[in-house]
PDB file of C-alpha atoms in Angstrom:
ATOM      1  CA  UNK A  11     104.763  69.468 101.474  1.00  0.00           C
ATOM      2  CA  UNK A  12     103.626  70.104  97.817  1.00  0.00           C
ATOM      3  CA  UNK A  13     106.112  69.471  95.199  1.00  0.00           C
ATOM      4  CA  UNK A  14     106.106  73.632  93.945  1.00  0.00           C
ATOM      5  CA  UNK A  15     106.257  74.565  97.601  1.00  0.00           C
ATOM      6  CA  UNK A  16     109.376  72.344  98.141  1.00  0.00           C
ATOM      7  CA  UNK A  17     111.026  73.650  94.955  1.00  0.00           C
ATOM      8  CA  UNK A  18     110.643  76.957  96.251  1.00  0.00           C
ATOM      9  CA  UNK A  19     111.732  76.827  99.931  1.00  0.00           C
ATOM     10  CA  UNK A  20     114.899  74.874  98.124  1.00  0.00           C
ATOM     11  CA  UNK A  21     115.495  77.897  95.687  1.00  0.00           C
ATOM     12  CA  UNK A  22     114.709  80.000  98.739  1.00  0.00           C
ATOM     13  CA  UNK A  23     115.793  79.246 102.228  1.00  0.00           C
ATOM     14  CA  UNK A  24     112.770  79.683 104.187  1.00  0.00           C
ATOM     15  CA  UNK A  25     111.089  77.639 106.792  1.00  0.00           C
ATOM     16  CA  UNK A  26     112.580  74.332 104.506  1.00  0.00           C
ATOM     17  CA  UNK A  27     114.936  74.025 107.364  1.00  0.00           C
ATOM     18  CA  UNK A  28     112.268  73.786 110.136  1.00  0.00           C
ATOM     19  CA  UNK A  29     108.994  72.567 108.714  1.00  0.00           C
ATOM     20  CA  UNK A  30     106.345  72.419 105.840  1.00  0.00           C
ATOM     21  CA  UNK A  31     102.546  73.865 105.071  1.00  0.00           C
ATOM     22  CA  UNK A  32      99.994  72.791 103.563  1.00  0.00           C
ATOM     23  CA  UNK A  33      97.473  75.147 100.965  1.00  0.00           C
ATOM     24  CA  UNK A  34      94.706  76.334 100.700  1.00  0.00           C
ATOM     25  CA  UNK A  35      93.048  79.143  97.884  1.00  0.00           C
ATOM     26  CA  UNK A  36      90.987  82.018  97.486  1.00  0.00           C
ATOM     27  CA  UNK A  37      90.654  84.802  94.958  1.00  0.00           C
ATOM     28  CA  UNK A  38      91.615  88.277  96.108  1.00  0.00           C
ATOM     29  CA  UNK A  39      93.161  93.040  94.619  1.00  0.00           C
ATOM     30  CA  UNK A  40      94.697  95.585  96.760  1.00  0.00           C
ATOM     31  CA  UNK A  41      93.447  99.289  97.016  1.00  0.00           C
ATOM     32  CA  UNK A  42      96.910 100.415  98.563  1.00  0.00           C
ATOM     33  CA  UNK A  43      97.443 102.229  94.844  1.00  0.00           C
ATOM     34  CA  UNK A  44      98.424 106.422  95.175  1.00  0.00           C
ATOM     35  CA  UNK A  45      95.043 107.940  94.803  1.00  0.00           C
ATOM     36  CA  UNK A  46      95.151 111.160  97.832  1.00  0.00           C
ATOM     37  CA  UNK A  47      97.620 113.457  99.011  1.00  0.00           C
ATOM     38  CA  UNK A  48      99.712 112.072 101.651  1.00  0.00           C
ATOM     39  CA  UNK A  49     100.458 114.990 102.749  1.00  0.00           C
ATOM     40  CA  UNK A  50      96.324 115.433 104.002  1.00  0.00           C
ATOM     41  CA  UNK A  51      96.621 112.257 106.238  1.00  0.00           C
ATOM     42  CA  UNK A  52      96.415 112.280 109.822  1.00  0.00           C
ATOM     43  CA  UNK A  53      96.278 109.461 112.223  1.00  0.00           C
ATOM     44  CA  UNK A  54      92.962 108.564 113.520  1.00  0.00           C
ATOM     45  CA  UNK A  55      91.923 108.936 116.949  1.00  0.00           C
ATOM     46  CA  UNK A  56      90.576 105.690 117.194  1.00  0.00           C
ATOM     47  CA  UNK A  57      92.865 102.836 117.734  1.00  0.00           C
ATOM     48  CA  UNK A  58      91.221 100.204 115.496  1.00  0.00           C
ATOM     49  CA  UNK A  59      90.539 102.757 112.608  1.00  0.00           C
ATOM     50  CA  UNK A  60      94.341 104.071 113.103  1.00  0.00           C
ATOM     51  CA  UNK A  61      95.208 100.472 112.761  1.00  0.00           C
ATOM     52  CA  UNK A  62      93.216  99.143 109.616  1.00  0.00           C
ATOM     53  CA  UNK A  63      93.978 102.791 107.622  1.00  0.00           C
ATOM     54  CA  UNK A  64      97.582 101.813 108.155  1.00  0.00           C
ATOM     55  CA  UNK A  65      97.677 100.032 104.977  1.00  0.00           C
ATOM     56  CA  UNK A  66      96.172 102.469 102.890  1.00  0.00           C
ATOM     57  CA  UNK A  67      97.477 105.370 103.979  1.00  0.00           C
ATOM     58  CA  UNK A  68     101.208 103.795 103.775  1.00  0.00           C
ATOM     59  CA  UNK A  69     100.552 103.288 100.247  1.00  0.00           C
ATOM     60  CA  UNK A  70      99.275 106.867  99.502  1.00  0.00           C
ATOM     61  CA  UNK A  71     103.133 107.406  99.796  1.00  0.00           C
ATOM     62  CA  UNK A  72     103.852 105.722  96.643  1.00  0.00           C
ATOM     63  CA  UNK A  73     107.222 104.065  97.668  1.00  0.00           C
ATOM     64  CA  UNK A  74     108.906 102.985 100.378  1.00  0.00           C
ATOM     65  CA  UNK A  75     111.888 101.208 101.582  1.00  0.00           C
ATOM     66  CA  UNK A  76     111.947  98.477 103.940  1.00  0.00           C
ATOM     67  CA  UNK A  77     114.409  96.819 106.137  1.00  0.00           C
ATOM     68  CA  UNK A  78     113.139  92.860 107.586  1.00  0.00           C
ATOM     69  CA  UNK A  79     113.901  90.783 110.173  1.00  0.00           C
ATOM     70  CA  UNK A  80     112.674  87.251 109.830  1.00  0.00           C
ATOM     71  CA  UNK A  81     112.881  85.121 113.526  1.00  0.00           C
ATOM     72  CA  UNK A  82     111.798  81.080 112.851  1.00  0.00           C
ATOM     73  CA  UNK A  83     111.556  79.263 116.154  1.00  0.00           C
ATOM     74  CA  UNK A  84     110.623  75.614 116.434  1.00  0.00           C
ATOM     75  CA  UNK A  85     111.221  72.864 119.490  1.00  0.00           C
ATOM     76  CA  UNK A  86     114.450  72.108 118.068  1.00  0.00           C
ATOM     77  CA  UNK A  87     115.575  74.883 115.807  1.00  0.00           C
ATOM     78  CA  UNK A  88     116.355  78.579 115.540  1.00  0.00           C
ATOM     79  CA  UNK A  89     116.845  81.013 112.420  1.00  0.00           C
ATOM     80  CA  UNK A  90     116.922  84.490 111.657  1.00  0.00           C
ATOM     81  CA  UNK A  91     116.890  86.414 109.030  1.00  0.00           C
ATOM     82  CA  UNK A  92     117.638  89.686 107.636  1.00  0.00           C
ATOM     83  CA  UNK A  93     116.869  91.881 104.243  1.00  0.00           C
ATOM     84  CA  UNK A  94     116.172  94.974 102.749  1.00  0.00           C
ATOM     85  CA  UNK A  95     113.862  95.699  99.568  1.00  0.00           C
ATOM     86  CA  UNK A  96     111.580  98.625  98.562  1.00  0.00           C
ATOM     87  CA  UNK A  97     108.071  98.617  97.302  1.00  0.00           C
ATOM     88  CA  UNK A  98     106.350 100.723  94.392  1.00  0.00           C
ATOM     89  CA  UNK A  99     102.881 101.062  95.036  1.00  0.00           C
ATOM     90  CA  UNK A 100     101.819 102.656  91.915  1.00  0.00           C
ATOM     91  CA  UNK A 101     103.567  99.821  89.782  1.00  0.00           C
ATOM     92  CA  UNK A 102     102.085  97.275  92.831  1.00  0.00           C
ATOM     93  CA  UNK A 103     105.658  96.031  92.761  1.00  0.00           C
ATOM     94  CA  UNK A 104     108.284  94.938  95.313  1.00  0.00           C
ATOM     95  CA  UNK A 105     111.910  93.402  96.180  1.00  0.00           C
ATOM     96  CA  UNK A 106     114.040  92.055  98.787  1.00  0.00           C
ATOM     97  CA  UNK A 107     117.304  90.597  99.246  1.00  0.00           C
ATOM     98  CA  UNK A 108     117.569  88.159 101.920  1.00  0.00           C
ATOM     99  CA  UNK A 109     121.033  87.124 103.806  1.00  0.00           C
ATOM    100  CA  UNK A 110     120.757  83.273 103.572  1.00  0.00           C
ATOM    101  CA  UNK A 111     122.999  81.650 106.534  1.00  0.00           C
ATOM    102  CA  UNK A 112     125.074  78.505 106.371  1.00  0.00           C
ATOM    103  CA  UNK A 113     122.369  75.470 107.361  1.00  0.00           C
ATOM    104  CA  UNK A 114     119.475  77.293 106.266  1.00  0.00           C
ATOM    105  CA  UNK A 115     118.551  74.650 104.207  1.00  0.00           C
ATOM    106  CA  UNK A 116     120.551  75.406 100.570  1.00  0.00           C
ATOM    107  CA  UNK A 117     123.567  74.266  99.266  1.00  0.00           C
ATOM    108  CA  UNK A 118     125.488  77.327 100.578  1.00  0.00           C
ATOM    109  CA  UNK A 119     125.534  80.542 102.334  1.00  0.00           C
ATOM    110  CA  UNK A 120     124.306  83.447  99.333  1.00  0.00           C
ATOM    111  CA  UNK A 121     121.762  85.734  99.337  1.00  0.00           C
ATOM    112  CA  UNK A 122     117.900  85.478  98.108  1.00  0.00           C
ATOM    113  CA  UNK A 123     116.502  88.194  95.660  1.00  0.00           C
ATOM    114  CA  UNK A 124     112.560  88.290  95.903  1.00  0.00           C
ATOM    115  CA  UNK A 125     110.541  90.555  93.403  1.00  0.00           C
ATOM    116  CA  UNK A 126     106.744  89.882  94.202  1.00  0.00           C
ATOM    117  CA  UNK A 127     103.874  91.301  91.858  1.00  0.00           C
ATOM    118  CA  UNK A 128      99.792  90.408  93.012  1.00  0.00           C
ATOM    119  CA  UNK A 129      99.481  86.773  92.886  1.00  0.00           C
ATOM    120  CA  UNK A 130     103.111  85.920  91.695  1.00  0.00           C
ATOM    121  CA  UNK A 131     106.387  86.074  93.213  1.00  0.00           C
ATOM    122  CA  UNK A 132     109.976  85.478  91.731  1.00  0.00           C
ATOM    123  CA  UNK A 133     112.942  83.761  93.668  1.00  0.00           C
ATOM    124  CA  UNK A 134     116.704  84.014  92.723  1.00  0.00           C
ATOM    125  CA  UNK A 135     119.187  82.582  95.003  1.00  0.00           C
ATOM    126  CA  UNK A 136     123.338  82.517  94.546  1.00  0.00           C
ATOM    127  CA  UNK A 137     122.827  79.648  97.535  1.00  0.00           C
ATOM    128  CA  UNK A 138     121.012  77.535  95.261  1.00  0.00           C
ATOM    129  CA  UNK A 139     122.169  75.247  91.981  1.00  0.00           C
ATOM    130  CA  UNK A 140     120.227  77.183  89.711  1.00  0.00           C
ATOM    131  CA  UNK A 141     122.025  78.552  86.673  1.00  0.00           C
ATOM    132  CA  UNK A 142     123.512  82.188  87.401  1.00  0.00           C
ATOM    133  CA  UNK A 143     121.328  84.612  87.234  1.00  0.00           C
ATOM    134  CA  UNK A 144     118.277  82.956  86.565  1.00  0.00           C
ATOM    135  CA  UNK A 145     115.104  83.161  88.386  1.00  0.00           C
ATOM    136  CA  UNK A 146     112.363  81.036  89.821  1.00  0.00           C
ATOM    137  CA  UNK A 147     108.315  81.942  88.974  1.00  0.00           C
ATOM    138  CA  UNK A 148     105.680  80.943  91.204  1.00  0.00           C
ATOM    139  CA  UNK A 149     102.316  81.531  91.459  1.00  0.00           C
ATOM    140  CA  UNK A 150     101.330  82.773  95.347  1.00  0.00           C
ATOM    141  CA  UNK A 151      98.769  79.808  95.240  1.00  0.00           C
ATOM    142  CA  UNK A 152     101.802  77.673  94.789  1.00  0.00           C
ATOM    143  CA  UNK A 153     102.865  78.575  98.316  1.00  0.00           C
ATOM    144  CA  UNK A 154     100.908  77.002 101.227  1.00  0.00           C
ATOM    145  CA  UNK A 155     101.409  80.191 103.555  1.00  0.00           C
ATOM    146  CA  UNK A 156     100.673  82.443 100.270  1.00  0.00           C
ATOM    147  CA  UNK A 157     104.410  83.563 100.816  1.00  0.00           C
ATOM    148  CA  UNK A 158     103.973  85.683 104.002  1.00  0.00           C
ATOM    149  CA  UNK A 159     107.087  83.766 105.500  1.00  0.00           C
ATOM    150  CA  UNK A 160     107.922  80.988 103.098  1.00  0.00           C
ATOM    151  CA  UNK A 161     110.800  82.991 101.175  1.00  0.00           C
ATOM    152  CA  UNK A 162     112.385  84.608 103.981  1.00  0.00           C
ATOM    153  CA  UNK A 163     110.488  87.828 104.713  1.00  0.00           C
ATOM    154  CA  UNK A 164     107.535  89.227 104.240  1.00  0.00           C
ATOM    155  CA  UNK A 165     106.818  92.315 101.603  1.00  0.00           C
ATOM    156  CA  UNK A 166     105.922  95.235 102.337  1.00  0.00           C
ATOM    157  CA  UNK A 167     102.495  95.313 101.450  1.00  0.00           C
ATOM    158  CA  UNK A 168     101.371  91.688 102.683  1.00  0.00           C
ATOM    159  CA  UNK A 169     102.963  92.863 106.156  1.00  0.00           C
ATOM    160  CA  UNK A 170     100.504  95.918 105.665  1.00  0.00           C
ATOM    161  CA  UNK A 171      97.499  94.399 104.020  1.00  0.00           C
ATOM    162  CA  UNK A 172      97.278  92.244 107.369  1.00  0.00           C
ATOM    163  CA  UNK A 173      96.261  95.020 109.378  1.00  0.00           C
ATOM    164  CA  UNK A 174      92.997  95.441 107.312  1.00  0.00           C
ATOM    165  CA  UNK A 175      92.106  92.539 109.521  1.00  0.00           C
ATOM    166  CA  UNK A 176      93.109  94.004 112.879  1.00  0.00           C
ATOM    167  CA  UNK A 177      90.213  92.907 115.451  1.00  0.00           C
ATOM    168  CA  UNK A 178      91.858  94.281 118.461  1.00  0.00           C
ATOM    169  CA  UNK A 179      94.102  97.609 118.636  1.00  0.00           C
ATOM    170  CA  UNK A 180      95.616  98.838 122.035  1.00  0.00           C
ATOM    171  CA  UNK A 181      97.169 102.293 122.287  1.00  0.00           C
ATOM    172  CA  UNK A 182     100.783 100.927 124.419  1.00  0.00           C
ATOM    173  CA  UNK A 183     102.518 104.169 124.660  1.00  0.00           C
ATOM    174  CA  UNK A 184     104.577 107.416 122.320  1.00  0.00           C
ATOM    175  CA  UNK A 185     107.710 107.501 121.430  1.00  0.00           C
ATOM    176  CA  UNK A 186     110.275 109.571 119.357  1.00  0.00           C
ATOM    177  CA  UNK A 187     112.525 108.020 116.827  1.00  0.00           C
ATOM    178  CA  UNK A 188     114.764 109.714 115.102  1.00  0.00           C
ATOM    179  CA  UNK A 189     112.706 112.835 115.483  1.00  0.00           C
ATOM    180  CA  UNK A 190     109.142 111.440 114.412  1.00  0.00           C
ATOM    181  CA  UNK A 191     106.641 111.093 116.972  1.00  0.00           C
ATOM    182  CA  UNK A 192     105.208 107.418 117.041  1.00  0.00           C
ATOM    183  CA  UNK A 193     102.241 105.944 118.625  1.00  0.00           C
ATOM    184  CA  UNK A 194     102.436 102.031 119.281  1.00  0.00           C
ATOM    185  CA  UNK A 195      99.544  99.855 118.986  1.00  0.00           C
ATOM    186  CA  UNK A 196      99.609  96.156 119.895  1.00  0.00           C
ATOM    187  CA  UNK A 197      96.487  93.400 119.222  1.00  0.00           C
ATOM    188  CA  UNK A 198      95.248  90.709 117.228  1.00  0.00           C
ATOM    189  CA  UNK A 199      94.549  90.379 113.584  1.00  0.00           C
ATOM    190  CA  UNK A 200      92.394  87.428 111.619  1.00  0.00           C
ATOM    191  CA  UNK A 201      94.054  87.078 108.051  1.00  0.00           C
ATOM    192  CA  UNK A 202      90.518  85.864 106.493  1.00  0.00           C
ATOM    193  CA  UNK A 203      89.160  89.393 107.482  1.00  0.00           C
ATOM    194  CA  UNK A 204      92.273  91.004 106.034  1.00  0.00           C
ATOM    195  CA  UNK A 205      91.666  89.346 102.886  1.00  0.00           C
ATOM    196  CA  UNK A 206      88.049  89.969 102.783  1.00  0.00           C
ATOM    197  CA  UNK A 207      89.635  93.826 103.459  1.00  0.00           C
ATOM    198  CA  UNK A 208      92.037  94.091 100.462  1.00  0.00           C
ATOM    199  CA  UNK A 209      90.459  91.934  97.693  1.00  0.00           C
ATOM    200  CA  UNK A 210      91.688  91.019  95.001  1.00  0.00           C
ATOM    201  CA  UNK A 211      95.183  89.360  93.273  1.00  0.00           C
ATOM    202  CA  UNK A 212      96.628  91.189  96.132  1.00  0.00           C
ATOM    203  CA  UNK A 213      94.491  89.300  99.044  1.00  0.00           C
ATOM    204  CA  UNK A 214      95.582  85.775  97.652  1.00  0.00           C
ATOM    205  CA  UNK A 215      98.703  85.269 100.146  1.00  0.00           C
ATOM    206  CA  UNK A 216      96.270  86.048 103.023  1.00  0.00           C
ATOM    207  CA  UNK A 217      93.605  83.662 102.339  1.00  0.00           C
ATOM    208  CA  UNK A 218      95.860  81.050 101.934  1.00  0.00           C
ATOM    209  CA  UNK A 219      97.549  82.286 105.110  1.00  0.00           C
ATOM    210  CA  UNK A 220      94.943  81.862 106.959  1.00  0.00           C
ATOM    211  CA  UNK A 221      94.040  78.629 106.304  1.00  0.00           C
ATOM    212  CA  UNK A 222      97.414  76.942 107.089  1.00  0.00           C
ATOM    213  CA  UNK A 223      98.901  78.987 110.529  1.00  0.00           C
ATOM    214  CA  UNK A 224      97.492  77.618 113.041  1.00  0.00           C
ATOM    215  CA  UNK A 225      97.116  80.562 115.165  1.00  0.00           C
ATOM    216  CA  UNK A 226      94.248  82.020 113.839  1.00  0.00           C
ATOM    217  CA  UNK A 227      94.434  85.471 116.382  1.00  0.00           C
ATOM    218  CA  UNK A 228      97.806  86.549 114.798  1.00  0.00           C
ATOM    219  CA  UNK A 229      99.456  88.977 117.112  1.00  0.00           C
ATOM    220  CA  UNK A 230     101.170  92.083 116.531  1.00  0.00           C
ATOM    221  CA  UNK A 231     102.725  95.613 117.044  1.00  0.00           C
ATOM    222  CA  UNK A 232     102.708  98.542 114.874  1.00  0.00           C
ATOM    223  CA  UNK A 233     103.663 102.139 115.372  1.00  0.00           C
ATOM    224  CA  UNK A 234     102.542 104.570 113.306  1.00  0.00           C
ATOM    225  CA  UNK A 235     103.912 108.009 112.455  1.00  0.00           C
ATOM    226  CA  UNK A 236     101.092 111.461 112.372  1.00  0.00           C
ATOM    227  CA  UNK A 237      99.847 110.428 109.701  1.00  0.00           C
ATOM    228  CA  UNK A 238      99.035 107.210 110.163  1.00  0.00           C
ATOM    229  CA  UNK A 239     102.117 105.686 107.919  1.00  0.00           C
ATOM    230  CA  UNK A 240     103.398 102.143 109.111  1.00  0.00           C
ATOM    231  CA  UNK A 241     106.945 102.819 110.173  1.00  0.00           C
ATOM    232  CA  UNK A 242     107.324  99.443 112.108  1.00  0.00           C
ATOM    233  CA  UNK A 243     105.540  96.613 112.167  1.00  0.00           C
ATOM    234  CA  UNK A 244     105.957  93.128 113.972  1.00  0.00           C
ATOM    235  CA  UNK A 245     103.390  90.340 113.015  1.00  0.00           C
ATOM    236  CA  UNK A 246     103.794  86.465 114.585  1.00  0.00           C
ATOM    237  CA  UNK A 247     102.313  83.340 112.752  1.00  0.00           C
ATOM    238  CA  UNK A 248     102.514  79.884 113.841  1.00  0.00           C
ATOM    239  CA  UNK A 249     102.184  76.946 112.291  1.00  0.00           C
ATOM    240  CA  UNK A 250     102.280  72.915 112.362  1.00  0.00           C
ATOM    241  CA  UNK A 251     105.632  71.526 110.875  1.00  0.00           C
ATOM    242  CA  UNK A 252     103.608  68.092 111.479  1.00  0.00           C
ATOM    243  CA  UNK A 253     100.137  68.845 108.786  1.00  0.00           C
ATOM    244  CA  UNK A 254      97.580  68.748 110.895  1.00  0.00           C
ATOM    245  CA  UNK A 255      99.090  68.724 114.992  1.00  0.00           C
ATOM    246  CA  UNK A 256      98.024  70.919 118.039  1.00  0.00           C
ATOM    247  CA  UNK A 257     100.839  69.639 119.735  1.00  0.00           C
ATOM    248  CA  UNK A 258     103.181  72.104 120.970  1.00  0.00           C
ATOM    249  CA  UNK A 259     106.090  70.295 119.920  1.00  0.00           C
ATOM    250  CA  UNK A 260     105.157  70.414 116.474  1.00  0.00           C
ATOM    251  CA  UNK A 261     104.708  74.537 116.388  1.00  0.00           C
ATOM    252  CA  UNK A 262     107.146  76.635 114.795  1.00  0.00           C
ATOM    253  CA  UNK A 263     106.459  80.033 115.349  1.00  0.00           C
ATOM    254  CA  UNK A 264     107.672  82.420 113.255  1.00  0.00           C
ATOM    255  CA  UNK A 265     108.121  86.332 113.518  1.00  0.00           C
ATOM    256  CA  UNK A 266     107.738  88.676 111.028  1.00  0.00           C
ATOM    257  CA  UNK A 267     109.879  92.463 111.624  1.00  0.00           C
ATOM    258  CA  UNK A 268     109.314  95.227 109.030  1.00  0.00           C
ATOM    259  CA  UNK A 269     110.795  98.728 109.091  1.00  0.00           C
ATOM    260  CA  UNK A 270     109.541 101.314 106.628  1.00  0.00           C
ATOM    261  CA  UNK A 271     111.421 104.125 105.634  1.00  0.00           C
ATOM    262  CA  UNK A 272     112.105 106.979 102.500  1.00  0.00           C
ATOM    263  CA  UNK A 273     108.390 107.068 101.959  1.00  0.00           C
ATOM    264  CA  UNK A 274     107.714 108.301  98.515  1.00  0.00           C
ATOM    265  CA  UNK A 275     111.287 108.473  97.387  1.00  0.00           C
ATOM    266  CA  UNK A 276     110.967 106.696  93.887  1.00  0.00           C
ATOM    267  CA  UNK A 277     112.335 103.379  93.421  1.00  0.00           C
ATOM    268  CA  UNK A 278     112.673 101.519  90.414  1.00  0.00           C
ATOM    269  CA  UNK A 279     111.617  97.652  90.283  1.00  0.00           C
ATOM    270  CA  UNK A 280     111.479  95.158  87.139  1.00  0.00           C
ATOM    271  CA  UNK A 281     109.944  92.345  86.961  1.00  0.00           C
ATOM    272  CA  UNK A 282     112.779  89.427  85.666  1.00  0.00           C
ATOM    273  CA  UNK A 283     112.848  89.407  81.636  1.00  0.00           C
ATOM    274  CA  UNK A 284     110.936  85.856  80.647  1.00  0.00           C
ATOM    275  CA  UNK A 285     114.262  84.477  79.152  1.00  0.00           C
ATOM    276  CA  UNK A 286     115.688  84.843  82.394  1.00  0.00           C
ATOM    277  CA  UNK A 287     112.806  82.563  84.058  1.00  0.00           C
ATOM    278  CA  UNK A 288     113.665  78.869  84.721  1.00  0.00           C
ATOM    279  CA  UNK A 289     110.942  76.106  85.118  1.00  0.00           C
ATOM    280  CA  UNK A 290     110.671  75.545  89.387  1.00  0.00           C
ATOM    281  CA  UNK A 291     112.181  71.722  88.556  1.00  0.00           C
ATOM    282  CA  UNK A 292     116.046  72.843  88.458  1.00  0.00           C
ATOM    283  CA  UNK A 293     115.977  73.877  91.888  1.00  0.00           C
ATOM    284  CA  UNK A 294     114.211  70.699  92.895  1.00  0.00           C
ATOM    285  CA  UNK A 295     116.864  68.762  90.707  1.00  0.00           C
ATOM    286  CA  UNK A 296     119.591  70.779  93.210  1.00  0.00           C
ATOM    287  CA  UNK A 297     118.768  68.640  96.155  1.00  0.00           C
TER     288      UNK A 297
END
């Protein structure tokens, strides 16, 4: 494990307690920004276009809030997760708090605050021996799994940017929740395509994604509203805790739950002020 990706997942929580990845890079810029009406969107007949329009046509929206479920499972260990956060698309900005357990790998139970900008993400954690209300910086490229998993849960728009890459889309059934109509669609998506997709400071996370699970056909489910807005979305990467094994025992597979809701009600995110901002090293110097 890299020295900035072990400072993090100590700051954060994350897969520390299960396993490490290694990096890889490549450049990427999102196009999920408010640009058409939501309100002239419709879900596409076609599976696969329904699918990789998801992202877009999510962000059209503006804002959202989001509610996460994070599920780590390895030979020998278990761990789940939960958060809530919000995303601004307009201001490509987003936030989650994340309710870190006792023996997740910090000094104590807390919680995690995220906020995550293209190509740079900010941890906080009470958990942690890092000065009260201070924050971590970190490039995405400091991350080995471009932070899809690494901090606890994955943001809004990196769980929808990862449908750009959908390669297989399957119509399962309709449902009604909570008095919207939803479609669900279950397949495979390759994270190299999905970065290719998006482009971009925004793509970074899933190029380096999809260099280090090892799972390259990443499965998941989404169901999608009448006009083609992601209201749920469950993606599953896997990955070596041993750099470099196909073994089984050395898989930890982890599973990614998003639930969007309050699309386009405005929500108001800040990036941490600078003097706020502590140098990666005094989490590392927590251990």
């Amino acid at each position: 494990m890299s020295r900035p990706l072990r400072a993090a997942l100590v700051a954060a929580i994350a897969v520390a307690a299960l396993s490490s990845c290694s990096s890889g890079a490549a450049p990427g810029t999102s196009s999920d920004a408010q640009t058409v009406d939501p309100a002239s969107d419709h879900l596409a007949a076609d599976p696969l276009t329904a699918v990789r329009s998801a992202a877009d046509i999510t962000g059209h929206n503006g804002y959202l809030q989001d509610v996460t479920t994070l599920r780590t499972v390895s030979a020998t260990k278990q761990m789940t997760l939960h958060g809530t956060g919000a995303y601004d698309y307009g201001a490509h900005l987003g936030r989650v708090q994340v309710a870190v357990p006792a023996g997740s790998g910090t000094s104590a139970p807390g919680h995690l605050n995220e906020v995550v900008s293209p190509g740079v993400v900010y941890l906080q954690n009470s958990g942690a021996k890092v000065p009260a209300g201070k924050w971590i910086k970190l490039q995405v490229q400091q991350l080995g799994d471009g932070n899809l998993v690494s901090s606890g849960a994955t943001d809004p728009a990196s769980a929808s940017d990862a449908l750009r890459g959908a390669e297989t889309a399957t119509l399962v059934d309709t449902s009604t929740v909570g008095g919207t109509v939803l479609k669900h669609y279950r397949g495979t998506l390759d994270l190299a395509a999905a970065a290719k997709a998006a482009a971009g400071p925004a793509a970074v996370g899933l190029a380096l994604a999809s260099h280090t699970f090892t799972v390259k056909k990443v499965p998941y489910d989404v169901w999608l509203d009448e006009h083609g807005r992601i209201n749920k979305v469950v993606e599953v990467f896997t990955f070596a805790q041993v750099a470099g094994s196909t073994a089984a025992k050395d898989q930890v597979r982890v599973t990614s739950t998003s639930e969007f809701s309050a699309f386009g009600t405005p929500v108001r995110i800040e990036t941490p002020a600078q003097g706020d901002i502590v140098a990666p090293s005094a989490a590392a110097g927590s251990k």
